[in-house]
Amino acid sequence: MAGVVLLCATSCKSKIDKTIDEMLQKMTLEEKARIIVGTGNEGRWVSETSFGDMKNIVPGAAGTTCPIERLDIPFVILSDGPAGVNIDSTRENESGTFYCTHFPIGTVMSSTWNTELVENVGRAIGDEAMHYGVDVVLGPGMNIHRHPLNGRNFEYYSEDPLLTGKTAAAMIRGIQANGVAACPKHFAANNQETNRMGNDVQVSQRALREIYLKGFEIAVREGHPKTLMTSYNKINGISVSERHDLVTEFLRDECGFDGTVMTDWYGGDHPEEQMKAGNDLIMPGQQWQMDSIVNAVNAGRLDIKYVDECVRRILKLVYTSPRNQPGHTYDNNPDLKAHAEITRQSATEGIVLLKNDAQALPIASSVKNIALFGCASYDFIPGGTGSGDVRRAYTVSMLEGLQNAGYEIDPLLSARYDEFVKKSVAENLTKVTARFADMVRIRPDEMPLTESEIAAQVQRADYAIITLGRTCGEYYDRTSSDFVLTDVERAMIENVCRAFHAAGKKVAVVLNIGGVIETASWKNLPDAILCAWQPGQEGGNSVADLLSGKQNPSGKLPMTFPVVLSDIGANANFPVDQTSENVSVASRRVDRGEKNVDFTRYDEGIYVGYRWFDSRQVEVSYPFGYGLSYTTFDYSNMKVKQSGKEIKVTVDITNSGTVDGKEVVQLYITAPGASMDKPAKELKAFAKTSSLKPGKKETVTLVVKTDDLRSFDETSKKWQLEPGTYKVMVASNSRDIRATETIEIK
Ligand code: GLC
């Protein structure tokens, strides 16, 4: 079926163009405005009803384009999200279920540094979309991790634009492999949830080009997405969906994007400006937007040619989408079992081993009984909340994952946790005043442990595992208290470590988190630390596969773990603990000129993440690109060959340890900063080896174009290549340089 879809969409292209021309001739202005304004979200967010009753075609989908019955113009279905298809799992008057696979969150995908794996996950997401009749998957989310407290970082990839762009391009290729459209989002600089619909990002051209647009540029050039979503925020005073310089000049003319641009849901204020900018589709659709387009054309404020261009690009999406191919059917029956296996395996490559003293991991084969502490061990978090969530059939907890792996867990202790979790969640539910309470995952407080309880566990268990949980999601930024451990969490780690170490037994901490937390003050306590992120519905099994040694960790951090928030360049210009009524969604704030709420100044410029920490030699808890393995790797024989505009670097990677493993090789470059200030180093290429057996060697090749070494000059508004000596470094992480060479650029 996929082949037919692709074949038809390609070979009938001229036929489709002819059909579009014909439709444009026949459509009235009202019908053109009608198809520009979508439908969907019936009552989910705002009272205004959208058009027609399209919600029952794929219940729970985010929206649809509108059919024009008079001309037999069909529609398409758009559904979230980046971690899997997010639709209702049950339907009125229908038996059966419509579960989707909750794949690992975006941050797990980038933590794999394995674009082949990411493409494979994308393919599974696209396959589920196809089986459920979804034509456009609203993902990947790919905004830069400018600050760890951004509520939606779980959906996004990295603090670095190259890793972001390459990961997004792979996800897009995967989703689109069978004809379903991907939709990279949110273009661009949507790096906080606080007042996201009204916030004005005040950012330099250089930072925009080198950091916030660069990932989208790579994703468009290497992923060829069929659609793309603009962001809610303004950039330098104008809503992104109304900016012709970004949506048309940059995205289309410069990057070659040839798909359909849509707004974020209810994004933007001026439909006629969105038309002129080239933002084709206004989702999910309200009457006033349609009226505004018709009135603007009739009043001569909006040239019909803009409307026609937008309609043309929407019709191209509609006519080439799966559901509108001849003979297309779908069975609502994807292979969820196979996809569960894909999420279990892919997550193991995105989980990052942060500490492993004296080979504390993998757990020794003599260990049978495990003391499992921490509410998140039992109430495991597969993903983040909001549109990036997935209505999955189940979540494998740490308890289940470890039991599946054959370990014994004290039933009394797990019963204690189950009871505590239920009670604490119920209590916390009463405290939720959030406007979208149904969109937030209510977490329990951490359960205090008594000395005697821990002592009892020391007696019966050979090993202790503690899981720390954090949720985050759309609509809200995290708070500074969410970043640090609670007193109960700290006491749990301290007391369990003291008791188990006194008995000569080891302790591992698992981080089940959606974003960076504080680690420096307590990481010396346990023997091992494993950052599992929110690894999807098979999470407990994925983590157990690593703890038991069935799989060897190969993930590396796609962002920096700072010591404290105040070390972060952007910290003074981020809404940390903003208490004003800054709930972001839908409710457009009146601009009160409030710093970090109505406007946010990106004063740190290009110095985001390791670009900041390394350029200012600030100590970090764990650096960008960091991740351990159960084996070790030697780097040797680095060679650099420059021919014309291409620099080819090869390096031999040898598994110098005792178990099979994969290494992520990173290439950083330090450019001369004569005419412009430059970051201490910048990631310019990366590659992951295949699984190497002990003693085996693989020659890794990394290619950099000299164009990729340019910086964006504010004055000339051009990319500039600085002549001089460049340092070329191959590294295991941004602060573990294994070999260095230099090259001269004329
Ligand atoms: C939301 C999100 C966007 C999502 C869309 C549809 O507001 O910002 O990521 O795809 O609306 O649910």
XYZ file of N, CA and C in Angstrom, residues 288-476:
567
model
N -14.060 33.842 12.945
C -13.536 35.211 12.749
C -12.337 35.208 11.815
N -11.583 34.102 11.783
C -10.399 34.059 10.913
C -10.828 33.989 9.444
N -11.853 33.203 9.199
C -12.372 33.091 7.823
C -12.924 34.439 7.370
N -13.718 35.057 8.246
C -14.310 36.361 7.904
C -13.204 37.377 7.621
N -12.150 37.315 8.456
C -11.093 38.324 8.331
C -10.406 38.227 6.970
N -10.252 36.997 6.462
C -9.596 36.829 5.146
C -10.511 37.349 4.037
N -11.790 36.979 4.106
C -12.747 37.424 3.076
C -12.836 38.948 3.084
N -12.959 39.520 4.269
C -13.090 40.980 4.363
C -11.819 41.675 3.863
N -10.647 41.107 4.205
C -9.381 41.754 3.805
C -9.255 41.764 2.285
N -9.662 40.667 1.633
C -9.578 40.630 0.155
C -10.581 41.621 -0.425
N -11.805 41.588 0.081
C -12.846 42.483 -0.455
C -12.501 43.950 -0.224
N -11.775 44.212 0.874
C -11.438 45.620 1.169
C -10.139 46.033 0.474
N -9.535 45.084 -0.269
C -8.299 45.426 -0.986
C -7.071 45.442 -0.092
N -7.215 44.932 1.119
C -6.032 44.924 2.014
C -5.183 43.677 1.759
N -5.797 42.662 1.118
C -5.063 41.405 0.909
C -5.230 40.977 -0.541
N -4.100 40.905 -1.266
C -4.136 40.507 -2.678
C -4.521 39.022 -2.762
N -5.461 38.705 -3.621
C -5.962 37.328 -3.739
C -4.833 36.356 -4.077
N -3.730 36.885 -4.644
C -2.633 35.958 -5.057
C -2.046 35.259 -3.822
N -2.014 35.969 -2.669
C -1.511 35.322 -1.451
C -2.441 34.181 -1.039
N -3.730 34.465 -1.123
C -4.724 33.444 -0.754
C -4.574 32.241 -1.673
N -4.442 32.489 -2.963
C -4.326 31.385 -3.918
C -3.071 30.536 -3.662
N -1.954 31.207 -3.330
C -0.711 30.457 -3.063
C -0.906 29.535 -1.852
N -1.563 30.053 -0.828
C -1.793 29.236 0.383
C -2.723 28.069 0.061
N -3.795 28.361 -0.675
C -4.756 27.306 -1.023
C -4.050 26.240 -1.864
N -3.184 26.679 -2.779
C -2.477 25.727 -3.640
C -1.654 24.749 -2.799
N -0.966 25.278 -1.807
C -0.100 24.419 -0.999
C -0.919 23.511 -0.066
N -2.083 23.990 0.344
C -2.956 23.122 1.157
C -3.520 22.006 0.277
N -3.941 22.360 -0.915
C -4.515 21.345 -1.822
C -3.459 20.302 -2.185
N -2.206 20.731 -2.302
C -1.148 19.766 -2.641
C -1.035 18.741 -1.498
N -1.094 19.233 -0.264
C -1.046 18.310 0.885
C -2.258 17.398 0.854
N -3.441 17.963 0.612
C -4.688 17.176 0.645
C -4.664 16.094 -0.425
N -4.281 16.475 -1.641
C -4.361 15.504 -2.742
C -3.257 14.452 -2.694
N -2.154 14.746 -1.981
C -1.070 13.736 -1.949
C -1.097 12.930 -0.654
N -2.060 13.240 0.253
C -2.079 12.508 1.521
C -2.648 11.104 1.367
N -2.236 10.172 2.242
C -2.627 8.760 2.102
C -4.123 8.551 1.905
N -4.943 9.197 2.741
C -6.378 8.860 2.720
C -7.021 9.222 1.386
N -6.362 10.097 0.607
C -6.990 10.540 -0.639
C -6.370 9.875 -1.876
N -5.635 8.774 -1.625
C -5.108 8.005 -2.776
C -6.145 6.975 -3.179
N -6.261 6.719 -4.474
C -7.280 5.763 -4.933
C -7.151 4.425 -4.206
N -8.267 3.909 -3.715
C -8.272 2.578 -3.119
C -7.712 2.548 -1.707
N -7.412 3.720 -1.135
C -6.817 3.719 0.210
C -7.805 3.223 1.243
N -7.336 2.332 2.126
C -8.166 1.922 3.274
C -7.237 1.880 4.496
N -7.822 1.875 5.674
C -7.000 1.651 6.865
C -7.805 0.819 7.848
N -7.040 0.028 8.660
C -7.709 -1.029 9.444
C -7.733 -0.775 10.940
N -7.268 0.363 11.428
C -7.237 0.617 12.885
C -6.580 -0.517 13.640
N -5.604 -1.173 13.009
C -5.004 -2.331 13.655
C -3.497 -2.404 13.413
N -2.752 -1.431 13.946
C -1.290 -1.461 13.761
C -0.677 -2.593 14.589
N 0.542 -2.956 14.267
C 1.232 -4.043 14.976
C 1.848 -3.492 16.262
N 1.018 -3.341 17.274
C 1.454 -2.709 18.524
C 2.530 -3.533 19.219
N 2.502 -4.845 18.997
C 3.491 -5.721 19.648
C 4.884 -5.435 19.068
N 4.926 -5.348 17.763
C 6.215 -5.068 17.109
C 6.708 -3.688 17.507
N 5.798 -2.746 17.618
C 6.199 -1.372 17.952
C 6.630 -1.262 19.417
N 6.049 -2.105 20.255
C 6.484 -2.126 21.664
C 7.941 -2.584 21.733
N 8.278 -3.549 20.899
C 9.654 -4.051 20.855
C 10.601 -2.955 20.371
N 10.142 -2.179 19.374
C 10.962 -1.085 18.841
C 11.195 -0.032 19.918
N 10.156 0.292 20.698
C 10.344 1.323 21.718
C 11.225 0.799 22.845
N 11.084 -0.485 23.177
C 11.917 -1.047 24.246
C 13.394 -0.999 23.832
N 13.659 -1.421 22.621
C 15.062 -1.495 22.172
C 15.636 -0.103 21.958
N 14.852 0.778 21.291
C 15.408 2.102 20.968
C 15.677 2.893 22.246
N 14.835 2.720 23.256
C 15.046 3.465 24.505
C 16.373 3.079 25.143
N 16.768 1.795 25.023
C 18.015 1.390 25.702
C 19.211 2.143 25.107
N 19.088 2.602 23.844
C 20.223 3.326 23.249
C 20.207 4.808 23.587
N 19.090 5.257 24.239
C 19.004 6.681 24.573
C 19.114 6.931 26.065
N 19.294 5.864 26.823
C 19.460 5.994 28.281
C 20.945 6.195 28.538
N 21.277 7.147 29.419
C 22.673 7.587 29.572
C 23.239 7.155 30.930
N 24.351 6.401 30.868
C 25.022 5.981 32.104
C 25.910 7.127 32.570
N 25.567 7.733 33.708
C 26.292 8.923 34.170
C 27.406 8.572 35.151
N 27.206 7.493 35.897
C 28.226 7.117 36.888
C 28.229 5.609 37.039
N 29.423 5.020 37.187
C 29.475 3.565 37.365
C 30.771 3.206 38.086
N 30.837 3.530 39.370
C 32.068 3.272 40.130
C 32.274 1.776 40.346
N 33.472 1.359 40.169
C 33.861 -0.037 40.468
C 32.881 -1.029 39.856
N 32.512 -0.731 38.597
C 31.647 -1.664 37.855
C 30.417 -2.070 38.674
N 29.823 -1.068 39.323
C 28.603 -1.361 40.098
C 27.514 -1.906 39.188
N 27.534 -1.420 37.930
C 26.621 -1.925 36.885
C 27.485 -2.552 35.785
N 26.959 -3.576 35.082
C 25.663 -4.218 35.322
C 25.626 -4.974 36.635
N 24.428 -5.185 37.142
C 24.245 -5.863 38.419
C 24.874 -7.253 38.336
N 25.644 -7.608 39.349
C 26.342 -8.900 39.319
C 25.322 -10.037 39.221
N 25.719 -11.078 38.505
C 24.765 -12.187 38.262
C 24.377 -12.891 39.566
N 25.177 -12.716 40.616
C 24.856 -13.351 41.913
C 23.675 -12.651 42.590
N 23.384 -11.412 42.156
C 22.304 -10.650 42.803
C 20.947 -11.218 42.390
N 20.117 -11.536 43.384
C 18.755 -12.004 43.085
C 17.722 -11.038 43.655
N 17.985 -10.592 44.891
C 17.029 -9.720 45.574
C 17.434 -8.275 45.440
N 16.494 -7.459 44.963
C 16.762 -6.022 44.814
C 15.820 -5.248 45.720
N 16.378 -4.278 46.469
C 15.542 -3.345 47.246
C 15.221 -2.185 46.323
N 13.960 -1.996 46.022
C 13.546 -0.992 45.032
C 12.864 0.171 45.728
N 13.560 1.313 45.743
C 13.045 2.491 46.441
C 12.609 3.578 45.453
N 11.804 4.520 45.953
C 11.402 5.678 45.130
C 10.044 5.433 44.513
N 9.135 6.407 44.664
C 7.776 6.244 44.112
C 7.809 5.984 42.621
N 8.753 6.636 41.914
C 8.778 6.497 40.449
C 9.143 5.076 40.035
N 9.698 4.300 40.967
C 9.973 2.880 40.636
C 8.685 2.135 40.370
N 7.636 2.583 41.028
C 6.339 1.891 40.951
C 5.355 2.685 40.100
N 5.530 3.998 40.095
C 4.655 4.906 39.343
C 5.516 5.530 38.242
N 5.976 4.674 37.342
C 6.997 5.042 36.353
C 6.417 5.994 35.316
N 7.235 6.946 34.856
C 6.774 8.002 33.948
C 7.272 7.738 32.529
N 6.397 7.352 31.608
C 6.826 6.998 30.243
C 7.074 8.196 29.336
N 6.420 9.351 29.683
C 6.570 10.496 28.792
C 6.035 11.759 29.430
N 6.068 12.846 28.666
C 5.611 14.126 29.191
C 4.137 14.353 28.923
N 3.629 15.520 29.332
C 2.180 15.730 29.243
C 1.846 16.823 28.223
N 0.552 16.906 27.920
C 0.077 17.859 26.916
C -0.076 17.150 25.586
N 0.074 17.911 24.507
C -0.161 17.301 23.192
C 0.890 16.240 22.884
N 2.019 16.267 23.594
C 3.097 15.297 23.352
C 2.914 13.992 24.093
N 1.767 13.832 24.740
C 1.485 12.591 25.451
C 0.932 11.574 24.443
N 0.759 10.324 24.892
C 0.174 9.286 24.028
C -0.766 8.441 24.884
N -1.948 8.138 24.329
C -2.905 7.329 25.104
C -2.575 5.861 24.852
N -1.701 5.361 25.702
C -1.083 4.035 25.554
C -1.902 3.011 26.331
N -1.614 1.753 26.043
C -2.344 0.668 26.723
C -1.765 0.384 28.090
N -0.469 0.616 28.276
C 0.151 0.268 29.566
C 1.479 1.006 29.702
N 2.029 0.957 30.889
C 3.395 1.427 31.150
C 4.092 0.345 31.965
N 5.233 -0.121 31.510
C 6.000 -1.097 32.302
C 6.820 -0.336 33.334
N 6.525 -0.587 34.614
C 7.237 0.123 35.694
C 8.605 -0.520 35.939
N 9.384 0.146 36.774
C 10.675 -0.440 37.157
C 10.436 -1.769 37.865
N 9.401 -1.813 38.708
C 9.070 -3.060 39.422
C 8.857 -4.180 38.420
N 7.976 -3.940 37.446
C 7.660 -5.000 36.462
C 8.886 -5.338 35.617
N 9.627 -4.301 35.210
C 10.811 -4.543 34.379
C 11.817 -5.418 35.094
N 12.049 -5.151 36.383
C 13.018 -5.935 37.146
C 12.485 -7.346 37.410
N 11.199 -7.452 37.688
C 10.611 -8.795 37.873
C 10.684 -9.592 36.572
N 10.387 -8.934 35.447
C 10.490 -9.612 34.142
C 11.911 -10.110 33.899
N 12.872 -9.372 34.492
C 14.279 -9.759 34.295
C 14.699 -10.823 35.303
N 13.744 -11.240 36.173
C 14.031 -12.340 37.090
C 14.466 -11.936 38.478
N 14.416 -10.644 38.802
C 14.817 -10.210 40.141
C 13.636 -10.299 41.103
N 13.981 -10.500 42.405
C 12.972 -10.536 43.461
C 12.879 -9.168 44.099
N 11.642 -8.673 44.264
C 11.443 -7.399 44.965
C 10.535 -7.677 46.155
N 10.845 -7.121 47.303
C 10.066 -7.364 48.510
C 8.605 -6.951 48.328
N 7.680 -7.900 48.352
C 6.272 -7.565 48.123
C 5.698 -6.614 49.162
N 6.247 -6.681 50.363
C 5.735 -5.776 51.410
C 6.106 -4.336 51.088
N 7.353 -4.167 50.637
C 7.814 -2.813 50.306
C 7.016 -2.274 49.121
N 6.803 -3.107 48.104
C 6.082 -2.592 46.923
C 4.623 -2.313 47.290
N 4.070 -3.099 48.225
C 2.686 -2.813 48.645
C 2.645 -1.469 49.376
N 3.676 -1.209 50.170
C 3.751 0.074 50.903
C 3.785 1.231 49.915
N 4.622 1.066 48.896
C 4.709 2.148 47.901
C 3.392 2.327 47.145
N 2.782 1.215 46.755
C 1.522 1.316 46.002
C 0.498 2.109 46.799
N 0.395 1.781 48.082
C -0.608 2.454 48.925
C -0.257 3.928 49.075
N 1.026 4.195 49.281
C 1.449 5.599 49.477
C 1.206 6.404 48.204
N 1.569 5.821 47.067
C 1.405 6.539 45.790
C -0.063 6.906 45.578
N -0.943 5.943 45.794
C -2.373 6.204 45.577
C -2.837 7.368 46.452
N -2.419 7.304 47.731
C -2.897 8.306 48.685
C -2.344 9.692 48.330
N -1.069 9.714 48.024
C -0.422 11.005 47.776
C -0.913 11.638 46.486
N -1.155 10.810 45.465
C -1.688 11.345 44.205
C -3.070 11.937 44.448
N -3.875 11.207 45.226
C -5.235 11.697 45.500
C -5.166 13.039 46.213
N -4.257 13.156 47.179
C -4.112 14.425 47.911
C -3.662 15.537 46.961
N -2.682 15.218 46.140
C -2.124 16.254 45.262
C -3.119 16.685 44.193
N -4.020 15.756 43.847
C -5.039 16.081 42.841
C -5.910 17.234 43.344
N -6.138 17.250 44.643
C -7.022 18.309 45.175
C -6.321 19.670 45.100
N -5.001 19.665 44.995
C -4.287 20.950 45.008
C -4.144 21.553 43.604
N -4.547 20.759 42.583
C -4.273 21.234 41.216
C -5.280 22.314 40.841
N -4.761 23.490 40.605
C -5.686 24.560 40.198
C -5.443 24.905 38.722
N -4.557 24.119 38.107
C -4.167 24.477 36.734
C -5.389 24.489 35.830
N -5.351 25.397 34.856
C -6.483 25.555 33.938
C -6.688 24.284 33.134
N -5.630 23.588 32.871
C -5.786 22.366 32.078
C -5.373 21.175 32.925
N -6.068 21.017 34.056
C -5.699 19.971 35.020
C -5.627 18.609 34.339
N -6.481 18.417 33.320
C -6.478 17.069 32.705
C -5.195 16.845 31.916
N -4.439 17.914 31.703
C -3.244 17.756 30.874
C -1.992 17.549 31.714
N -2.136 17.614 33.038
C -0.941 17.517 33.883
C -0.942 16.141 34.548
N 0.209 15.499 34.618
C 0.273 14.216 35.329
C 0.502 14.501 36.809
N -0.421 14.044 37.627
C -0.286 14.299 39.068
C 0.686 13.272 39.655
N 1.743 13.775 40.283
C 2.748 12.884 40.849
C 2.606 12.807 42.364
N 2.996 11.666 42.942
C 2.994 11.578 44.405
C 4.208 12.316 44.970
N 4.154 12.731 46.226
C 5.359 13.189 46.912
C 6.231 11.954 47.110
N 7.503 12.183 47.480
C 8.355 11.009 47.725
C 7.997 10.406 49.080
N 8.042 9.101 49.175
C 7.651 8.434 50.425
C 8.822 8.402 51.411
N 8.660 8.970 52.612
C 9.747 8.925 53.591
C 10.023 7.470 54.005
N 11.290 7.125 54.180
C 11.659 5.766 54.583
C 12.185 5.795 56.005
N 11.763 4.841 56.816
C 12.291 4.782 58.192
C 13.614 4.001 58.184
N 14.433 4.292 59.210
C 15.719 3.575 59.331
C 15.468 2.063 59.367
N 14.436 1.687 60.142
C 14.209 0.221 60.308
C 13.781 -0.393 58.980
N 13.013 0.354 58.223
C 12.557 -0.149 56.905
C 13.776 -0.383 56.006
N 14.691 0.561 56.020
C 15.893 0.422 55.179
C 16.729 -0.744 55.694
N 16.843 -0.838 57.028
C 17.645 -1.933 57.618
C 17.068 -3.285 57.213
N 15.751 -3.365 57.197
C 15.107 -4.643 56.799
C 15.476 -4.980 55.364
N 15.551 -3.961 54.512
C 15.894 -4.198 53.113
C 17.356 -4.619 52.975
N 18.215 -4.037 53.817
C 19.636 -4.418 53.757
C 19.773 -5.917 54.042
N 18.929 -6.378 54.998
C 18.980 -7.810 55.348
C 18.587 -8.696 54.174
N 17.512 -8.320 53.508
C 16.965 -9.284 52.531
C 17.465 -9.050 51.116
N 18.003 -7.852 50.812
C 18.355 -7.564 49.407
C 19.870 -7.505 49.228
N 20.322 -7.819 48.007
C 21.747 -7.793 47.682
C 22.151 -6.463 47.041
N 21.157 -5.663 46.605
C 21.444 -4.471 45.790
C 20.280 -3.505 45.973
N 20.564 -2.191 45.952
C 19.473 -1.202 46.079
C 19.376 -0.365 44.813
N 18.151 -0.138 44.382
C 17.902 0.771 43.253
C 16.906 1.829 43.701
N 17.241 3.082 43.441
C 16.380 4.211 43.799
C 16.002 4.937 42.512
N 14.717 5.155 42.286
C 14.298 5.909 41.100
C 13.750 7.270 41.513
N 14.277 8.327 40.894
C 13.766 9.689 41.107
C 12.916 10.057 39.904
N 11.718 10.603 40.118
C 10.819 10.928 39.002
C 10.558 12.418 38.899
N 10.437 12.873 37.662
C 10.017 14.241 37.405
C 9.103 14.256 36.181
N 7.986 14.957 36.289
C 7.171 15.123 35.082
C 7.360 16.550 34.584
N 6.978 16.776 33.347
C 6.916 18.125 32.822
C 6.033 18.050 31.583
N 5.648 19.209 31.088
C 4.756 19.122 29.943
C 4.396 20.475 29.381
N 3.589 20.424 28.378
C 3.099 21.609 27.696
C 2.317 22.478 28.664
N 2.319 23.740 28.416
C 1.571 24.777 29.131
C 2.341 25.378 30.295
N 3.300 24.637 30.901
C 3.935 25.159 32.117
C 5.430 24.982 32.049
